mmCIF file of C-alpha atoms in Angstrom:
data_model
loop_
_atom_site.group_PDB
_atom_site.id
_atom_site.type_symbol
_atom_site.label_atom_id
_atom_site.label_comp_id
_atom_site.label_asym_id
_atom_site.label_seq_id
_atom_site.Cartn_x
_atom_site.Cartn_y
_atom_site.Cartn_z
ATOM 1 C CA UNK A 1 -0.023 -0.266 0.113
ATOM 2 C CA UNK A 2 1.506 3.308 -1.191
ATOM 3 C CA UNK A 3 1.090 6.186 1.586
ATOM 4 C CA UNK A 4 0.392 9.441 0.355
ATOM 5 C CA UNK A 5 0.806 12.892 1.824
ATOM 6 C CA UNK A 6 -1.363 15.609 0.127
ATOM 7 C CA UNK A 7 0.015 19.366 0.424
ATOM 8 C CA UNK A 8 -1.760 22.141 -0.738
ATOM 9 C CA UNK A 9 -2.443 25.640 0.534
ATOM 10 C CA UNK A 10 -5.997 25.570 -0.615
ATOM 11 C CA UNK A 11 -8.340 23.263 1.801
ATOM 12 C CA UNK A 12 -10.719 22.383 -0.903
ATOM 13 C CA UNK A 13 -8.349 21.277 -3.553
ATOM 14 C CA UNK A 14 -6.255 19.141 -0.988
ATOM 15 C CA UNK A 15 -9.520 17.627 -0.127
ATOM 16 C CA UNK A 16 -10.165 16.771 -3.750
ATOM 17 C CA UNK A 17 -6.959 15.422 -4.325
ATOM 18 C CA UNK A 18 -7.373 13.190 -1.339
ATOM 19 C CA UNK A 19 -10.332 11.702 -2.444
ATOM 20 C CA UNK A 20 -9.090 11.347 -5.756
ATOM 21 C CA UNK A 21 -6.025 9.282 -4.169
ATOM 22 C CA UNK A 22 -8.446 7.357 -2.188
ATOM 23 C CA UNK A 23 -10.563 6.377 -4.867
ATOM 24 C CA UNK A 24 -7.413 4.279 -6.388
ATOM 25 C CA UNK A 25 -6.613 0.774 -5.290
ATOM 26 C CA UNK A 26 -3.167 0.305 -3.574
ATOM 27 C CA UNK A 27 -3.083 4.081 -2.414
ATOM 28 C CA UNK A 28 -4.387 5.701 0.950
ATOM 29 C CA UNK A 29 -3.760 9.296 2.377
ATOM 30 C CA UNK A 30 -2.127 9.542 5.381
ATOM 31 C CA UNK A 31 -2.281 12.838 5.911
ATOM 32 C CA UNK A 32 -2.832 16.616 4.751
ATOM 33 C CA UNK A 33 -0.760 19.660 4.890
ATOM 34 C CA UNK A 34 -1.492 23.393 3.867
ATOM 35 C CA UNK A 35 2.121 24.712 4.203
ATOM 36 C CA UNK A 36 5.438 23.983 3.846
ATOM 37 C CA UNK A 37 6.127 23.773 7.384
ATOM 38 C CA UNK A 38 3.207 21.596 7.979
ATOM 39 C CA UNK A 39 4.659 19.360 5.203
ATOM 40 C CA UNK A 40 8.254 19.191 6.691
ATOM 41 C CA UNK A 41 6.303 17.740 10.205
ATOM 42 C CA UNK A 42 4.047 15.163 8.427
ATOM 43 C CA UNK A 43 6.535 13.950 6.286
ATOM 44 C CA UNK A 44 8.704 13.470 9.349
ATOM 45 C CA UNK A 45 5.769 12.041 11.718
ATOM 46 C CA UNK A 46 4.013 9.920 8.871
ATOM 47 C CA UNK A 47 7.259 8.873 6.613
ATOM 48 C CA UNK A 48 4.779 8.632 3.302
ATOM 49 C CA UNK A 49 6.088 7.127 0.310
ATOM 50 C CA UNK A 50 4.766 9.614 -1.725
ATOM 51 C CA UNK A 51 4.175 13.798 -1.249
ATOM 52 C CA UNK A 52 1.483 15.218 -3.619
ATOM 53 C CA UNK A 53 3.022 18.932 -3.403
ATOM 54 C CA UNK A 54 2.076 22.304 -4.897
ATOM 55 C CA UNK A 55 4.454 24.915 -5.646
ATOM 56 C CA UNK A 56 2.488 27.990 -4.157
ATOM 57 C CA UNK A 57 2.344 27.540 -0.522
ATOM 58 C CA UNK A 58 1.979 30.600 2.275
ATOM 59 C CA UNK A 59 5.598 29.768 4.153
ATOM 60 C CA UNK A 60 7.705 28.387 1.572
ATOM 61 C CA UNK A 61 7.595 27.041 -2.133
ATOM 62 C CA UNK A 62 7.254 23.384 -2.620
ATOM 63 C CA UNK A 63 10.413 23.203 -4.319
ATOM 64 C CA UNK A 64 11.913 23.987 -1.251
ATOM 65 C CA UNK A 65 10.108 21.614 0.831
ATOM 66 C CA UNK A 66 11.417 18.761 -1.380
ATOM 67 C CA UNK A 67 14.886 19.866 -1.241
ATOM 68 C CA UNK A 68 14.312 19.942 2.859
ATOM 69 C CA UNK A 69 13.390 16.270 2.506
ATOM 70 C CA UNK A 70 16.542 15.384 0.614
ATOM 71 C CA UNK A 71 18.551 16.928 3.056
ATOM 72 C CA UNK A 72 16.853 14.697 6.013
ATOM 73 C CA UNK A 73 17.192 12.037 3.684
ATOM 74 C CA UNK A 74 21.398 12.847 3.237
ATOM 75 C CA UNK A 75 21.760 12.997 6.921
ATOM 76 C CA UNK A 76 19.521 9.942 8.127
ATOM 77 C CA UNK A 77 20.702 7.029 5.591
ATOM 78 C CA UNK A 78 18.473 4.681 7.046
ATOM 79 C CA UNK A 79 15.231 7.283 6.699
ATOM 80 C CA UNK A 80 12.949 5.842 3.871
ATOM 81 C CA UNK A 81 12.961 7.612 0.552
ATOM 82 C CA UNK A 82 10.181 9.782 -0.629
ATOM 83 C CA UNK A 83 8.722 10.007 -3.972
ATOM 84 C CA UNK A 84 7.170 13.664 -4.944
ATOM 85 C CA UNK A 85 4.799 14.205 -7.747
ATOM 86 C CA UNK A 86 4.290 18.382 -8.247
ATOM 87 C CA UNK A 87 0.443 19.134 -8.823
ATOM 88 C CA UNK A 88 0.427 23.210 -9.208
ATOM 89 C CA UNK A 89 -0.372 25.634 -11.564
ATOM 90 C CA UNK A 90 2.836 27.005 -12.014
ATOM 91 C CA UNK A 91 4.123 27.259 -15.787
ATOM 92 C CA UNK A 92 7.589 28.708 -15.669
ATOM 93 C CA UNK A 93 10.212 26.569 -17.121
ATOM 94 C CA UNK A 94 12.555 27.581 -14.399
ATOM 95 C CA UNK A 95 10.654 25.847 -11.555
ATOM 96 C CA UNK A 96 9.796 22.996 -13.542
ATOM 97 C CA UNK A 97 13.667 22.319 -14.350
ATOM 98 C CA UNK A 98 13.975 23.045 -10.301
ATOM 99 C CA UNK A 99 11.537 20.412 -9.480
ATOM 100 C CA UNK A 100 13.595 18.162 -11.799
ATOM 101 C CA UNK A 101 16.142 18.626 -10.418
ATOM 102 C CA UNK A 102 14.901 18.208 -6.602
ATOM 103 C CA UNK A 103 13.727 14.629 -7.380
ATOM 104 C CA UNK A 104 10.478 14.749 -8.674
ATOM 105 C CA UNK A 105 8.938 11.603 -10.154
ATOM 106 C CA UNK A 106 6.400 13.911 -12.462
ATOM 107 C CA UNK A 107 4.997 17.985 -12.595
ATOM 108 C CA UNK A 108 0.982 17.666 -13.162
ATOM 109 C CA UNK A 109 -0.024 21.015 -14.534
ATOM 110 C CA UNK A 110 -3.572 22.889 -13.137
ATOM 111 C CA UNK A 111 -6.480 22.798 -14.028
ATOM 112 C CA UNK A 112 -6.476 18.745 -14.937
ATOM 113 C CA UNK A 113 -9.422 15.988 -14.885
ATOM 114 C CA UNK A 114 -9.413 13.231 -12.032
ATOM 115 C CA UNK A 115 -8.185 10.898 -14.502
ATOM 116 C CA UNK A 116 -5.206 12.852 -15.483
ATOM 117 C CA UNK A 117 -3.856 12.421 -11.469
ATOM 118 C CA UNK A 118 -5.133 9.194 -11.283
ATOM 119 C CA UNK A 119 -2.940 7.536 -14.678
ATOM 120 C CA UNK A 120 0.001 9.355 -12.584
ATOM 121 C CA UNK A 121 -0.412 7.530 -9.819
ATOM 122 C CA UNK A 122 -0.751 4.597 -11.857
ATOM 123 C CA UNK A 123 2.764 5.349 -13.502
ATOM 124 C CA UNK A 124 3.965 6.213 -9.856
ATOM 125 C CA UNK A 125 2.831 2.563 -8.901
ATOM 126 C CA UNK A 126 4.327 0.666 -11.627
ATOM 127 C CA UNK A 127 7.922 3.143 -11.364
ATOM 128 C CA UNK A 128 8.110 2.270 -7.930
ATOM 129 C CA UNK A 129 7.463 -1.704 -8.219
ATOM 130 C CA UNK A 130 9.833 -1.940 -11.566
ATOM 131 C CA UNK A 131 12.611 -0.480 -9.163
ATOM 132 C CA UNK A 132 11.344 -2.727 -6.524
ATOM 133 C CA UNK A 133 11.990 -5.798 -8.967
ATOM 134 C CA UNK A 134 14.748 -4.220 -10.883
ATOM 135 C CA UNK A 135 18.089 -6.239 -9.930
ATOM 136 C CA UNK A 136 21.132 -5.763 -12.948
ATOM 137 C CA UNK A 137 19.558 -3.636 -15.035
ATOM 138 C CA UNK A 138 19.769 -3.778 -18.603
ATOM 139 C CA UNK A 139 19.911 -0.591 -20.411
ATOM 140 C CA UNK A 140 16.382 -0.649 -21.843
ATOM 141 C CA UNK A 141 15.218 -0.878 -18.544
ATOM 142 C CA UNK A 142 16.916 2.351 -17.509
ATOM 143 C CA UNK A 143 15.695 3.926 -20.688
ATOM 144 C CA UNK A 144 12.108 2.957 -19.541
ATOM 145 C CA UNK A 145 13.050 4.295 -15.925
ATOM 146 C CA UNK A 146 14.053 7.666 -16.987
ATOM 147 C CA UNK A 147 11.719 7.439 -19.668
ATOM 148 C CA UNK A 148 13.959 8.337 -22.567
ATOM 149 C CA UNK A 149 15.108 6.268 -25.734
ATOM 150 C CA UNK A 150 17.919 5.461 -27.824
ATOM 151 C CA UNK A 151 18.483 7.391 -30.815
ATOM 152 C CA UNK A 152 16.689 5.614 -34.168
ATOM 153 C CA UNK A 153 14.049 3.857 -31.374
ATOM 154 C CA UNK A 154 10.504 4.390 -32.595
ATOM 155 C CA UNK A 155 8.051 6.723 -30.813
ATOM 156 C CA UNK A 156 4.621 5.668 -30.037
ATOM 157 C CA UNK A 157 1.954 6.541 -32.046
ATOM 158 C CA UNK A 158 -0.246 9.646 -31.028
ATOM 159 C CA UNK A 159 -2.541 8.874 -28.386
ATOM 160 C CA UNK A 160 -0.363 6.408 -26.855
ATOM 161 C CA UNK A 161 1.888 7.414 -23.303
ATOM 162 C CA UNK A 162 5.280 5.731 -22.426
ATOM 163 C CA UNK A 163 4.129 5.599 -19.018
ATOM 164 C CA UNK A 164 1.235 3.301 -19.630
ATOM 165 C CA UNK A 165 3.296 1.201 -22.465
ATOM 166 C CA UNK A 166 5.394 0.385 -19.271
ATOM 167 C CA UNK A 167 2.723 -0.647 -17.204
ATOM 168 C CA UNK A 168 1.085 -2.771 -20.230
ATOM 169 C CA UNK A 169 4.585 -4.305 -20.661
ATOM 170 C CA UNK A 170 5.027 -5.195 -16.850
ATOM 171 C CA UNK A 171 1.729 -6.809 -16.695
ATOM 172 C CA UNK A 172 2.426 -8.707 -19.558
ATOM 173 C CA UNK A 173 5.588 -10.020 -18.302
ATOM 174 C CA UNK A 174 4.228 -10.889 -15.067
ATOM 175 C CA UNK A 175 1.868 -13.304 -16.615
ATOM 176 C CA UNK A 176 4.305 -15.656 -18.990
ATOM 177 C CA UNK A 177 1.393 -17.865 -20.139
ATOM 178 C CA UNK A 178 -0.215 -14.543 -21.929
ATOM 179 C CA UNK A 179 -3.067 -12.392 -21.110
ATOM 180 C CA UNK A 180 -6.595 -11.653 -22.798
ATOM 181 C CA UNK A 181 -7.092 -7.728 -23.235
ATOM 182 C CA UNK A 182 -9.811 -7.731 -20.355
ATOM 183 C CA UNK A 183 -7.169 -9.501 -17.917
ATOM 184 C CA UNK A 184 -4.496 -7.179 -18.914
ATOM 185 C CA UNK A 185 -7.041 -4.103 -18.216
ATOM 186 C CA UNK A 186 -7.961 -5.729 -14.917
ATOM 187 C CA UNK A 187 -4.636 -5.917 -13.385
ATOM 188 C CA UNK A 188 -3.378 -2.453 -14.740
ATOM 189 C CA UNK A 189 -6.806 -0.474 -13.612
ATOM 190 C CA UNK A 190 -7.054 0.471 -17.525
ATOM 191 C CA UNK A 191 -10.012 0.509 -19.860
ATOM 192 C CA UNK A 192 -10.379 -2.765 -21.973
ATOM 193 C CA UNK A 193 -10.482 -0.534 -24.757
ATOM 194 C CA UNK A 194 -6.876 1.294 -23.454
ATOM 195 C CA UNK A 195 -5.276 -2.180 -22.738
ATOM 196 C CA UNK A 196 -6.227 -3.404 -26.320
ATOM 197 C CA UNK A 197 -4.641 -0.120 -27.866
ATOM 198 C CA UNK A 198 -1.502 -0.884 -26.536
ATOM 199 C CA UNK A 199 -1.464 -5.012 -26.680
ATOM 200 C CA UNK A 200 -1.734 -4.350 -30.564
ATOM 201 C CA UNK A 201 0.651 -1.899 -30.619
ATOM 202 C CA UNK A 202 3.246 -4.163 -29.149
ATOM 203 C CA UNK A 203 1.884 -6.977 -31.368
ATOM 204 C CA UNK A 204 2.462 -5.115 -34.496
ATOM 205 C CA UNK A 205 6.008 -4.158 -33.227
ATOM 206 C CA UNK A 206 6.873 -8.013 -32.939
ATOM 207 C CA UNK A 207 7.277 -7.781 -28.970
ATOM 208 C CA UNK A 208 3.884 -9.653 -28.380
ATOM 209 C CA UNK A 209 3.173 -12.899 -29.598
ATOM 210 C CA UNK A 210 -1.124 -13.278 -30.254
ATOM 211 C CA UNK A 211 -2.500 -16.656 -29.849
ATOM 212 C CA UNK A 212 -6.550 -17.140 -30.622
ATOM 213 C CA UNK A 213 -8.526 -19.725 -27.918
ATOM 214 C CA UNK A 214 -11.367 -20.931 -29.465
ATOM 215 C CA UNK A 215 -14.635 -21.272 -27.035
ATOM 216 C CA UNK A 216 -17.818 -22.953 -27.805
ATOM 217 C CA UNK A 217 -19.667 -20.108 -29.448
ATOM 218 C CA UNK A 218 -18.559 -16.531 -30.584
ATOM 219 C CA UNK A 219 -15.588 -15.251 -31.678
ATOM 220 C CA UNK A 220 -12.267 -16.662 -30.413
ATOM 221 C CA UNK A 221 -10.606 -14.719 -28.104
ATOM 222 C CA UNK A 222 -7.479 -13.088 -28.388
ATOM 223 C CA UNK A 223 -4.564 -13.691 -26.263
ATOM 224 C CA UNK A 224 -1.360 -11.658 -25.803
ATOM 225 C CA UNK A 225 2.091 -13.166 -24.353
ATOM 226 C CA UNK A 226 5.104 -10.941 -23.912
ATOM 227 C CA UNK A 227 8.064 -12.043 -26.346
ATOM 228 C CA UNK A 228 10.434 -8.852 -26.020
#
């Protein structure tokens, strides 16, 4: 279970973010803070896995909060590391660069809908699980984790997101016998239509093997097995 600390100076916005997190399987809100100082105290007391962090806070900016958390982790090697997802109206390029350098996993610009936040939470969960299971990494693993591709690699077609593709890949790798689109959607908390698009994309690239499973009546079921 991923423990989440929500930090936003607007009480109503913080409440909405908390509800969105609580609606996700595998996530729980352990605290809410409305200032930088409160966020630092809550992080010290609650030791969350993930902090949803606004840039604009009444006493200090969110990037300074994250830097303080990173400094505390350096002083105490045994302290659990916290991941950070910025949720803010700040659009300035220098602020975004500073958030990245401070160690943010991602940066979500307000306003956005609930689906956008939940997709980022799924991305965080998939990334944390991938790192936990990584062991000895291949360059391909590192490129996917850092969201980069080697020169000459093919980009995803319009409408497909890299982190969702990574999630579908991980779901398939965990089931060597293969999955149907419905099973993949359930395992990845995706819609069946969305899962099918990524599965067919992988099949077109030769990374997934497609077989047909025949039942008693109706069309055969397509099953997808990761072959890399």
